[in-house]
Amino acid sequence: QVQLVESGGGLVQTGDSLRLSCAASGRTFSTYAMAWFRQAPGKEREFVAKISRSGLLTQYADSVKDRFTISRDNAKNTVYLQMNSLKPEDTAVYYCAAGTDITTLHRNPDYWGQGTQVTVSS
């Protein structure tokens, strides 16, 4: 089992950058593929990005491609989401997630964090 704690959210302006972090407990972090999701007010939770256990494979939602970058540091048990050129429509609660199967991670993670709020003002 793994516990996930997100941090780094906040209030920024359009065009700004922000980096989210997700710290995982336990010694098995490197055995999990990791992902970020988000949920805007009144909308369903949606997939943002995922990364393989080694960090070599990544995948992004079309809405964030070329603006967001997911990365991980297995020595620090941490996954990151670098968000550049932020837009008001990026406003959401961002959740970190973990799973053993990267092919289904974007649909059905095994573990969730509690979320961190990102607000982008226009």
PDB file of C-alpha atoms in Angstrom:
ATOM      1  CA  GLN A   1       0.000   0.000   0.000  1.00  0.00           C
ATOM      2  CA  VAL A   2       1.141   3.553  -0.663  1.00  0.00           C
ATOM      3  CA  GLN A   3       0.020   6.888   0.749  1.00  0.00           C
ATOM      4  CA  LEU A   4       0.201   9.992  -1.422  1.00  0.00           C
ATOM      5  CA  VAL A   5       0.430  13.618  -0.297  1.00  0.00           C
ATOM      6  CA  GLU A   6       0.265  16.455  -2.825  1.00  0.00           C
ATOM      7  CA  SER A   7       1.669  19.942  -2.345  1.00  0.00           C
ATOM      8  CA  GLY A   8       2.508  23.025  -4.366  1.00  0.00           C
ATOM      9  CA  GLY A   9      -0.926  24.265  -5.322  1.00  0.00           C
ATOM     10  CA  GLY A  10      -1.906  27.902  -5.097  1.00  0.00           C
ATOM     11  CA  LEU A  11      -3.287  31.000  -6.779  1.00  0.00           C
ATOM     12  CA  VAL A  12      -1.466  32.197  -9.888  1.00  0.00           C
ATOM     13  CA  GLN A  13      -2.156  34.411 -12.884  1.00  0.00           C
ATOM     14  CA  THR A  14      -2.667  33.436 -16.501  1.00  0.00           C
ATOM     15  CA  GLY A  15       0.658  32.564 -18.094  1.00  0.00           C
ATOM     16  CA  ASP A  16       2.373  31.738 -14.818  1.00  0.00           C
ATOM     17  CA  SER A  17       4.047  28.465 -13.906  1.00  0.00           C
ATOM     18  CA  LEU A  18       3.567  26.162 -10.945  1.00  0.00           C
ATOM     19  CA  ARG A  19       5.115  22.866  -9.878  1.00  0.00           C
ATOM     20  CA  LEU A  20       3.124  20.303  -7.979  1.00  0.00           C
ATOM     21  CA  SER A  21       4.765  17.594  -5.913  1.00  0.00           C
ATOM     22  CA  CYS A  22       3.413  14.294  -4.673  1.00  0.00           C
ATOM     23  CA  ALA A  23       5.300  12.514  -1.921  1.00  0.00           C
ATOM     24  CA  ALA A  24       4.699   8.792  -1.520  1.00  0.00           C
ATOM     25  CA  SER A  25       5.198   6.734   1.585  1.00  0.00           C
ATOM     26  CA  GLY A  26       6.748   3.319   1.685  1.00  0.00           C
ATOM     27  CA  ARG A  27       9.720   1.675   0.051  1.00  0.00           C
ATOM     28  CA  THR A  28       7.863   0.448  -3.022  1.00  0.00           C
ATOM     29  CA  PHE A  29       7.399   3.765  -4.841  1.00  0.00           C
ATOM     30  CA  SER A  30       9.480   2.655  -7.822  1.00  0.00           C
ATOM     31  CA  THR A  31       7.119  -0.280  -8.413  1.00  0.00           C
ATOM     32  CA  TYR A  32       4.188   2.042  -9.169  1.00  0.00           C
ATOM     33  CA  ALA A  33       3.354   3.979 -12.280  1.00  0.00           C
ATOM     34  CA  MET A  34       2.179   7.448 -11.294  1.00  0.00           C
ATOM     35  CA  ALA A  35      -0.351   9.886 -12.650  1.00  0.00           C
ATOM     36  CA  TRP A  36      -1.958  13.266 -12.146  1.00  0.00           C
ATOM     37  CA  PHE A  37      -5.667  13.936 -12.473  1.00  0.00           C
ATOM     38  CA  ARG A  38      -7.720  17.061 -11.932  1.00  0.00           C
ATOM     39  CA  GLN A  39     -11.283  17.974 -11.136  1.00  0.00           C
ATOM     40  CA  ALA A  40     -12.752  21.372 -11.895  1.00  0.00           C
ATOM     41  CA  PRO A  41     -15.888  22.637 -10.116  1.00  0.00           C
ATOM     42  CA  GLY A  42     -18.982  20.957 -11.485  1.00  0.00           C
ATOM     43  CA  LYS A  43     -16.987  18.624 -13.721  1.00  0.00           C
ATOM     44  CA  GLU A  44     -15.845  15.035 -13.562  1.00  0.00           C
ATOM     45  CA  ARG A  45     -12.316  14.136 -12.594  1.00  0.00           C
ATOM     46  CA  GLU A  46     -10.090  13.918 -15.680  1.00  0.00           C
ATOM     47  CA  PHE A  47      -6.737  12.423 -16.513  1.00  0.00           C
ATOM     48  CA  VAL A  48      -3.847  14.875 -16.926  1.00  0.00           C
ATOM     49  CA  ALA A  49      -0.601  12.894 -17.256  1.00  0.00           C
ATOM     50  CA  LYS A  50       1.060   9.618 -16.337  1.00  0.00           C
ATOM     51  CA  ILE A  51       4.588   8.285 -16.060  1.00  0.00           C
ATOM     52  CA  SER A  52       6.023   4.788 -16.026  1.00  0.00           C
ATOM     53  CA  ARG A  53       7.891   3.263 -13.089  1.00  0.00           C
ATOM     54  CA  SER A  54      11.259   4.074 -14.641  1.00  0.00           C
ATOM     55  CA  GLY A  55      10.207   7.512 -15.783  1.00  0.00           C
ATOM     56  CA  LEU A  56      11.036   6.743 -19.392  1.00  0.00           C
ATOM     57  CA  LEU A  57       7.455   6.699 -20.660  1.00  0.00           C
ATOM     58  CA  THR A  58       5.005   9.557 -20.282  1.00  0.00           C
ATOM     59  CA  GLN A  59       1.580  10.360 -21.642  1.00  0.00           C
ATOM     60  CA  TYR A  60      -0.488  13.538 -21.511  1.00  0.00           C
ATOM     61  CA  ALA A  61      -4.022  14.700 -22.067  1.00  0.00           C
ATOM     62  CA  ASP A  62      -4.313  16.792 -25.217  1.00  0.00           C
ATOM     63  CA  SER A  63      -5.405  19.796 -23.170  1.00  0.00           C
ATOM     64  CA  VAL A  64      -2.054  20.003 -21.348  1.00  0.00           C
ATOM     65  CA  LYS A  65       0.358  18.592 -23.916  1.00  0.00           C
ATOM     66  CA  ASP A  66       3.350  20.885 -24.529  1.00  0.00           C
ATOM     67  CA  ARG A  67       2.528  22.906 -21.388  1.00  0.00           C
ATOM     68  CA  PHE A  68       2.747  20.361 -18.566  1.00  0.00           C
ATOM     69  CA  THR A  69       5.580  17.947 -17.772  1.00  0.00           C
ATOM     70  CA  ILE A  70       5.380  14.967 -15.455  1.00  0.00           C
ATOM     71  CA  SER A  71       8.547  13.606 -13.887  1.00  0.00           C
ATOM     72  CA  ARG A  72       9.594  11.472 -10.949  1.00  0.00           C
ATOM     73  CA  ASP A  73      12.501  11.009  -8.583  1.00  0.00           C
ATOM     74  CA  ASN A  74      12.459   7.448  -7.277  1.00  0.00           C
ATOM     75  CA  ALA A  75      15.216   8.227  -4.773  1.00  0.00           C
ATOM     76  CA  LYS A  76      12.938  10.828  -3.193  1.00  0.00           C
ATOM     77  CA  ASN A  77       9.678   8.895  -3.609  1.00  0.00           C
ATOM     78  CA  THR A  78       8.230  11.916  -5.366  1.00  0.00           C
ATOM     79  CA  VAL A  79       6.412  12.640  -8.603  1.00  0.00           C
ATOM     80  CA  TYR A  80       6.139  16.144 -10.019  1.00  0.00           C
ATOM     81  CA  LEU A  81       3.906  18.055 -12.381  1.00  0.00           C
ATOM     82  CA  GLN A  82       5.499  21.140 -13.901  1.00  0.00           C
ATOM     83  CA  MET A  83       2.754  23.365 -15.257  1.00  0.00           C
ATOM     84  CA  ASN A  84       3.659  26.214 -17.599  1.00  0.00           C
ATOM     85  CA  SER A  85       1.575  28.766 -19.484  1.00  0.00           C
ATOM     86  CA  LEU A  86      -1.307  28.242 -17.100  1.00  0.00           C
ATOM     87  CA  LYS A  87      -4.812  29.165 -18.209  1.00  0.00           C
ATOM     88  CA  PRO A  88      -8.000  29.848 -16.217  1.00  0.00           C
ATOM     89  CA  GLU A  89      -9.375  26.538 -17.512  1.00  0.00           C
ATOM     90  CA  ASP A  90      -6.564  24.749 -15.662  1.00  0.00           C
ATOM     91  CA  THR A  91      -8.237  25.752 -12.398  1.00  0.00           C
ATOM     92  CA  ALA A  92      -9.036  22.533 -10.514  1.00  0.00           C
ATOM     93  CA  VAL A  93      -8.140  20.313  -7.630  1.00  0.00           C
ATOM     94  CA  TYR A  94      -5.160  18.258  -8.746  1.00  0.00           C
ATOM     95  CA  TYR A  95      -4.809  14.687  -7.534  1.00  0.00           C
ATOM     96  CA  CYS A  96      -1.848  12.365  -7.538  1.00  0.00           C
ATOM     97  CA  ALA A  97      -2.517   8.687  -8.213  1.00  0.00           C
ATOM     98  CA  ALA A  98      -0.585   5.427  -8.275  1.00  0.00           C
ATOM     99  CA  GLY A  99      -1.129   2.092  -9.934  1.00  0.00           C
ATOM    100  CA  THR A 100       0.656  -1.087 -10.865  1.00  0.00           C
ATOM    101  CA  ASP A 101      -0.566  -1.136 -14.478  1.00  0.00           C
ATOM    102  CA  ILE A 102       0.356   1.928 -16.530  1.00  0.00           C
ATOM    103  CA  THR A 103      -1.924   0.839 -19.379  1.00  0.00           C
ATOM    104  CA  THR A 104      -5.018   1.278 -17.189  1.00  0.00           C
ATOM    105  CA  LEU A 105      -3.698   3.935 -14.814  1.00  0.00           C
ATOM    106  CA  HIS A 106      -5.485   6.743 -16.629  1.00  0.00           C
ATOM    107  CA  ARG A 107      -8.819   4.970 -15.982  1.00  0.00           C
ATOM    108  CA  ASN A 108      -8.441   3.091 -12.745  1.00  0.00           C
ATOM    109  CA  PRO A 109      -5.658   3.979 -10.313  1.00  0.00           C
ATOM    110  CA  ASP A 110      -5.132   1.903  -7.200  1.00  0.00           C
ATOM    111  CA  TYR A 111      -4.375   4.808  -4.849  1.00  0.00           C
ATOM    112  CA  TRP A 112      -5.279   8.493  -4.637  1.00  0.00           C
ATOM    113  CA  GLY A 113      -3.912  11.495  -2.824  1.00  0.00           C
ATOM    114  CA  GLN A 114      -6.127  14.064  -1.108  1.00  0.00           C
ATOM    115  CA  GLY A 115      -5.638  16.742  -3.767  1.00  0.00           C
ATOM    116  CA  THR A 116      -4.228  20.247  -3.966  1.00  0.00           C
ATOM    117  CA  GLN A 117      -6.060  23.316  -5.287  1.00  0.00           C
ATOM    118  CA  VAL A 118      -4.739  25.210  -8.285  1.00  0.00           C
ATOM    119  CA  THR A 119      -6.465  28.454  -9.192  1.00  0.00           C
ATOM    120  CA  VAL A 120      -5.519  30.463 -12.265  1.00  0.00           C
ATOM    121  CA  SER A 121      -6.889  33.982 -12.413  1.00  0.00           C
ATOM    122  CA  SER A 122      -7.498  35.792 -15.691  1.00  0.00           C
TER     123      SER A 122
END
